[in-house]
mmCIF file of C-alpha atoms in Angstrom:
data_model
loop_
_atom_site.group_PDB
_atom_site.id
_atom_site.type_symbol
_atom_site.label_atom_id
_atom_site.label_comp_id
_atom_site.label_asym_id
_atom_site.label_seq_id
_atom_site.Cartn_x
_atom_site.Cartn_y
_atom_site.Cartn_z
ATOM 1 C CA UNK H 1 -15.402 -20.441 12.911
ATOM 2 C CA UNK H 2 -11.686 -21.063 12.884
ATOM 3 C CA UNK H 3 -9.640 -21.915 9.806
ATOM 4 C CA UNK H 4 -6.034 -23.138 9.872
ATOM 5 C CA UNK H 5 -3.743 -22.447 6.939
ATOM 6 C CA UNK H 6 -0.248 -23.813 6.408
ATOM 7 C CA UNK H 7 2.377 -22.242 4.152
ATOM 8 C CA UNK H 8 1.046 -23.897 0.959
ATOM 9 C CA UNK H 9 -2.564 -22.739 1.332
ATOM 10 C CA UNK H 10 -1.488 -19.224 2.276
ATOM 11 C CA UNK H 11 0.492 -18.886 -0.955
ATOM 12 C CA UNK H 12 -2.452 -20.296 -2.923
ATOM 13 C CA UNK H 13 -4.486 -17.186 -2.088
ATOM 14 C CA UNK H 14 -2.035 -15.096 -4.116
ATOM 15 C CA UNK H 15 -3.310 -16.928 -7.206
ATOM 16 C CA UNK H 16 -6.864 -15.841 -6.370
ATOM 17 C CA UNK H 17 -5.653 -12.261 -6.058
ATOM 18 C CA UNK H 18 -4.099 -12.455 -9.516
ATOM 19 C CA UNK H 19 -7.258 -11.411 -11.368
ATOM 20 C CA UNK H 20 -7.639 -8.265 -9.289
ATOM 21 C CA UNK H 21 -3.983 -7.351 -9.688
ATOM 22 C CA UNK H 22 -4.197 -7.852 -13.461
ATOM 23 C CA UNK H 23 -7.150 -5.480 -13.670
ATOM 24 C CA UNK H 24 -5.277 -2.880 -11.641
ATOM 25 C CA UNK H 25 -2.217 -3.296 -13.858
ATOM 26 C CA UNK H 26 -4.360 -2.463 -16.881
ATOM 27 C CA UNK H 27 -5.218 0.841 -15.214
ATOM 28 C CA UNK H 28 -1.492 1.311 -14.666
ATOM 29 C CA UNK H 29 -0.877 1.450 -18.415
ATOM 30 C CA UNK H 30 -2.930 4.622 -18.550
ATOM 31 C CA UNK H 31 -0.909 6.174 -15.732
ATOM 32 C CA UNK H 32 2.379 5.281 -17.413
ATOM 33 C CA UNK H 33 1.121 7.105 -20.506
ATOM 34 C CA UNK H 34 0.302 10.176 -18.439
ATOM 35 C CA UNK H 35 -3.481 9.713 -18.428
ATOM 36 C CA UNK H 36 -3.723 9.010 -14.694
ATOM 37 C CA UNK H 37 -2.047 10.446 -11.621
ATOM 38 C CA UNK H 38 -0.725 8.483 -8.644
ATOM 39 C CA UNK H 39 -1.423 9.678 -5.088
ATOM 40 C CA UNK H 40 2.089 8.644 -3.917
ATOM 41 C CA UNK H 41 5.224 6.940 -5.168
ATOM 42 C CA UNK H 42 7.361 4.134 -3.740
ATOM 43 C CA UNK H 43 11.126 3.814 -4.078
ATOM 44 C CA UNK H 44 10.808 0.327 -5.548
ATOM 45 C CA UNK H 45 13.421 -1.076 -3.146
ATOM 46 C CA UNK H 46 12.411 -4.482 -1.757
ATOM 47 C CA UNK H 47 12.926 -5.076 1.945
ATOM 48 C CA UNK H 48 12.158 -7.855 4.390
ATOM 49 C CA UNK H 49 9.642 -7.794 7.227
ATOM 50 C CA UNK H 50 9.574 -10.803 9.515
ATOM 51 C CA UNK H 51 7.909 -11.724 12.799
ATOM 52 C CA UNK H 52 7.769 -14.688 15.144
ATOM 53 C CA UNK H 53 4.044 -14.155 15.780
ATOM 54 C CA UNK H 54 1.409 -11.654 14.645
ATOM 55 C CA UNK H 55 -1.930 -11.579 16.486
ATOM 56 C CA UNK H 56 -4.475 -9.577 14.494
ATOM 57 C CA UNK H 57 -7.910 -8.142 15.140
ATOM 58 C CA UNK H 58 -9.374 -7.232 11.758
ATOM 59 C CA UNK H 59 -7.451 -8.667 8.780
ATOM 60 C CA UNK H 60 -7.793 -7.806 5.084
ATOM 61 C CA UNK H 61 -5.835 -8.833 1.989
ATOM 62 C CA UNK H 62 -6.414 -7.315 -1.444
ATOM 63 C CA UNK H 63 -4.557 -6.579 -4.672
ATOM 64 C CA UNK H 64 -3.189 -3.188 -5.677
ATOM 65 C CA UNK H 65 -0.519 -1.675 -7.924
ATOM 66 C CA UNK H 66 2.132 0.626 -6.445
ATOM 67 C CA UNK H 67 4.119 2.995 -8.639
ATOM 68 C CA UNK H 68 7.712 4.200 -8.427
ATOM 69 C CA UNK H 69 8.658 7.794 -9.154
ATOM 70 C CA UNK H 70 9.997 6.594 -12.520
ATOM 71 C CA UNK H 71 6.557 5.233 -13.383
ATOM 72 C CA UNK H 72 7.372 1.549 -12.908
ATOM 73 C CA UNK H 73 4.303 -0.474 -11.923
ATOM 74 C CA UNK H 74 4.657 -2.901 -9.007
ATOM 75 C CA UNK H 75 1.699 -5.249 -8.394
ATOM 76 C CA UNK H 76 1.342 -5.972 -4.670
ATOM 77 C CA UNK H 77 -0.862 -7.801 -2.221
ATOM 78 C CA UNK H 78 -1.829 -5.397 0.560
ATOM 79 C CA UNK H 79 -2.238 -6.951 4.007
ATOM 80 C CA UNK H 80 -4.245 -4.694 6.313
ATOM 81 C CA UNK H 81 -4.155 -5.099 10.112
ATOM 82 C CA UNK H 82 -6.736 -3.086 12.050
ATOM 83 C CA UNK H 83 -4.879 -3.769 15.287
ATOM 84 C CA UNK H 84 -2.005 -6.162 15.853
ATOM 85 C CA UNK H 85 0.461 -7.402 18.434
ATOM 86 C CA UNK H 86 3.751 -8.426 16.813
ATOM 87 C CA UNK H 87 6.360 -10.523 18.620
ATOM 88 C CA UNK H 88 9.909 -10.713 17.292
ATOM 89 C CA UNK H 89 9.593 -7.942 14.709
ATOM 90 C CA UNK H 90 12.429 -7.650 12.191
ATOM 91 C CA UNK H 91 12.808 -5.325 9.219
ATOM 92 C CA UNK H 92 15.875 -5.259 6.975
ATOM 93 C CA UNK H 93 17.006 -3.620 3.766
ATOM 94 C CA UNK H 94 20.297 -4.110 1.927
ATOM 95 C CA UNK H 95 21.905 -0.859 0.786
ATOM 96 C CA UNK H 96 24.678 -1.072 -1.852
ATOM 97 C CA UNK H 97 27.384 1.494 -1.120
ATOM 98 C CA UNK H 98 29.963 2.290 -3.825
ATOM 99 C CA UNK H 99 33.479 0.983 -3.033
ATOM 100 C CA UNK H 100 32.367 -0.351 0.392
ATOM 101 C CA UNK H 101 29.902 -2.913 -0.951
ATOM 102 C CA UNK H 102 26.532 -3.930 0.565
ATOM 103 C CA UNK H 103 25.427 -2.810 4.022
ATOM 104 C CA UNK H 104 22.310 -3.993 5.834
ATOM 105 C CA UNK H 105 20.062 -1.648 7.787
ATOM 106 C CA UNK H 106 18.164 -3.797 10.288
ATOM 107 C CA UNK H 107 15.447 -2.852 12.784
ATOM 108 C CA UNK H 108 14.323 -5.257 15.509
ATOM 109 C CA UNK H 109 12.034 -5.037 18.515
ATOM 110 C CA UNK H 110 9.226 -6.640 20.450
ATOM 111 C CA UNK H 111 11.173 -9.622 21.759
ATOM 112 C CA UNK H 112 10.021 -9.427 25.390
ATOM 113 C CA UNK H 113 6.958 -7.180 24.916
ATOM 114 C CA UNK H 114 5.051 -7.224 21.625
ATOM 115 C CA UNK H 115 5.070 -4.375 19.147
ATOM 116 C CA UNK H 116 1.605 -2.835 18.859
ATOM 117 C CA UNK H 117 0.241 -1.473 15.581
ATOM 118 C CA UNK H 118 -3.018 0.127 14.484
ATOM 119 C CA UNK H 119 -4.230 0.390 10.897
ATOM 120 C CA UNK H 120 -1.033 -1.101 9.519
ATOM 121 C CA UNK H 121 -0.668 -1.878 5.807
ATOM 122 C CA UNK H 122 2.034 -4.051 4.243
ATOM 123 C CA UNK H 123 2.383 -3.788 0.453
ATOM 124 C CA UNK H 124 4.065 -7.094 -0.330
ATOM 125 C CA UNK H 125 5.361 -8.932 -3.371
ATOM 126 C CA UNK H 126 5.498 -12.175 -1.361
ATOM 127 C CA UNK H 127 4.244 -13.360 2.028
ATOM 128 C CA UNK H 128 4.477 -16.697 3.790
ATOM 129 C CA UNK H 129 3.583 -17.982 7.239
ATOM 130 C CA UNK H 130 4.535 -21.237 8.896
ATOM 131 C CA UNK H 131 0.969 -21.372 10.244
ATOM 132 C CA UNK H 132 -2.042 -19.088 9.786
ATOM 133 C CA UNK H 133 -5.161 -19.510 11.922
ATOM 134 C CA UNK H 134 -8.058 -17.262 10.850
ATOM 135 C CA UNK H 135 -11.462 -16.765 12.514
ATOM 136 C CA UNK H 136 -14.671 -15.817 10.681
ATOM 137 C CA UNK H 137 -12.962 -15.933 7.295
ATOM 138 C CA UNK H 138 -14.320 -14.682 3.947
ATOM 139 C CA UNK H 139 -12.478 -15.398 0.679
ATOM 140 C CA UNK H 140 -13.767 -13.804 -2.515
ATOM 141 C CA UNK H 141 -15.409 -10.768 -0.937
ATOM 142 C CA UNK H 142 -15.363 -7.640 -3.130
ATOM 143 C CA UNK H 143 -12.651 -5.192 -2.102
ATOM 144 C CA UNK H 144 -15.239 -2.418 -1.847
ATOM 145 C CA UNK H 145 -17.292 -4.547 0.578
ATOM 146 C CA UNK H 146 -14.486 -5.398 3.015
ATOM 147 C CA UNK H 147 -15.643 -4.600 6.556
ATOM 148 C CA UNK H 148 -13.834 -6.942 8.954
ATOM 149 C CA UNK H 149 -10.373 -5.584 8.160
ATOM 150 C CA UNK H 150 -9.126 -2.146 7.069
ATOM 151 C CA UNK H 151 -8.651 -0.708 3.594
ATOM 152 C CA UNK H 152 -5.910 1.902 3.216
ATOM 153 C CA UNK H 153 -7.675 5.279 2.714
ATOM 154 C CA UNK H 154 -5.008 6.280 0.170
ATOM 155 C CA UNK H 155 -5.774 3.112 -1.802
ATOM 156 C CA UNK H 156 -9.463 4.018 -1.927
ATOM 157 C CA UNK H 157 -8.538 7.334 -3.560
ATOM 158 C CA UNK H 158 -6.203 5.687 -6.061
ATOM 159 C CA UNK H 159 -7.135 5.110 -9.706
ATOM 160 C CA UNK H 160 -5.769 1.601 -9.204
ATOM 161 C CA UNK H 161 -8.408 0.730 -6.611
ATOM 162 C CA UNK H 162 -10.951 -1.754 -7.982
ATOM 163 C CA UNK H 163 -13.978 -2.029 -5.628
ATOM 164 C CA UNK H 164 -15.086 -5.126 -7.529
ATOM 165 C CA UNK H 165 -11.721 -6.864 -7.145
ATOM 166 C CA UNK H 166 -11.343 -9.972 -5.001
ATOM 167 C CA UNK H 167 -10.260 -9.765 -1.360
ATOM 168 C CA UNK H 168 -9.976 -11.844 1.785
ATOM 169 C CA UNK H 169 -11.010 -10.771 5.283
ATOM 170 C CA UNK H 170 -11.153 -12.237 8.779
ATOM 171 C CA UNK H 171 -12.286 -11.007 12.169
ATOM 172 C CA UNK H 172 -9.059 -12.233 13.765
ATOM 173 C CA UNK H 173 -5.933 -14.174 12.888
ATOM 174 C CA UNK H 174 -2.769 -15.578 14.403
ATOM 175 C CA UNK H 175 0.218 -15.909 12.053
ATOM 176 C CA UNK H 176 3.502 -17.539 13.043
ATOM 177 C CA UNK H 177 6.935 -17.525 11.393
ATOM 178 C CA UNK H 178 5.923 -14.672 9.080
ATOM 179 C CA UNK H 179 8.240 -13.747 6.193
ATOM 180 C CA UNK H 180 7.334 -10.891 3.880
ATOM 181 C CA UNK H 181 9.109 -9.175 1.024
ATOM 182 C CA UNK H 182 7.592 -5.700 0.865
ATOM 183 C CA UNK H 183 7.886 -2.432 -1.034
ATOM 184 C CA UNK H 184 5.943 -0.271 1.437
ATOM 185 C CA UNK H 185 4.663 -0.340 5.017
ATOM 186 C CA UNK H 186 2.456 2.267 6.677
ATOM 187 C CA UNK H 187 0.668 2.460 10.017
ATOM 188 C CA UNK H 188 -1.475 4.918 11.941
ATOM 189 C CA UNK H 189 0.503 4.055 15.070
ATOM 190 C CA UNK H 190 3.430 1.713 15.733
ATOM 191 C CA UNK H 191 4.739 1.185 19.259
ATOM 192 C CA UNK H 192 8.011 -0.807 19.239
ATOM 193 C CA UNK H 193 9.470 -1.820 22.628
ATOM 194 C CA UNK H 194 13.219 -2.492 22.775
ATOM 195 C CA UNK H 195 13.797 -0.861 19.390
ATOM 196 C CA UNK H 196 17.228 -1.642 17.985
ATOM 197 C CA UNK H 197 18.408 -0.124 14.688
ATOM 198 C CA UNK H 198 21.815 -1.095 13.286
ATOM 199 C CA UNK H 199 23.766 -0.642 10.064
ATOM 200 C CA UNK H 200 26.210 -3.487 9.459
ATOM 201 C CA UNK H 201 28.519 -4.411 6.632
ATOM 202 C CA UNK H 202 27.452 -7.288 4.418
ATOM 203 C CA UNK H 203 24.106 -9.005 3.896
ATOM 204 C CA UNK H 204 22.523 -9.551 7.321
ATOM 205 C CA UNK H 205 18.851 -9.762 6.443
ATOM 206 C CA UNK H 206 15.989 -10.975 8.623
ATOM 207 C CA UNK H 207 15.662 -14.291 6.762
#
C-alpha cells in the first residue's frame, strides 16, 4: 500500500511524536540533576541537511532527547534509514569566527551518482519534504516494536529511550526536496561520490 504525503501532512506527524518526546524530556530532568548518565553528548550546534531525493528501504521515525556536554536537553525526532540512496546531498553549518565574522562549512555530493547510506540516523529539530511517498506505512507503532526501519542501538541503551513511545515506520519511502535542521547524524556506512567540502565566508547554507 502506498501513501503520499505533502509538506503539511509530514509536519503533522511531529505533533504525534510530541507525547513521546515529552515523556523522554521528563527523564531528562533526572539526568540534569545527576541521577542519570548519557551514553554520548552532542555539541548542540544546529546544521542543515538537504537532498533533492532520498530513496529509502526501511524507514523509522521516533522521538528522543539528545544532551549537550553542558547538560542541555534537546528533544529531537530521529529519522532512521536502513538503506538509502541520496541524490543532491548537501550539509552546511555556519561557524562564527571572531573578527572575521560567520563562515559556512558546506559539504555536497551525489549529484550525478547517488550517495549510499546504511543504518543512517538523523536527529532533527525540524524536517520537511516537498513530497513523501511511503509504502506499507504504520503510524502509532510502539518504538520498541519497530521492525520495518532501524532503531539506533545507542538510543536503545539510553535512559531516554521509551519502548512504549509512539513511532512511525514504512517498508520503503521516496522523499523529494528534503530540508532538515539537525543536531546529529550517524551512519554505519556513507559512500559519497563527487564529495566537495568548502569553507566560505558569509552565510552560504544549503537552504
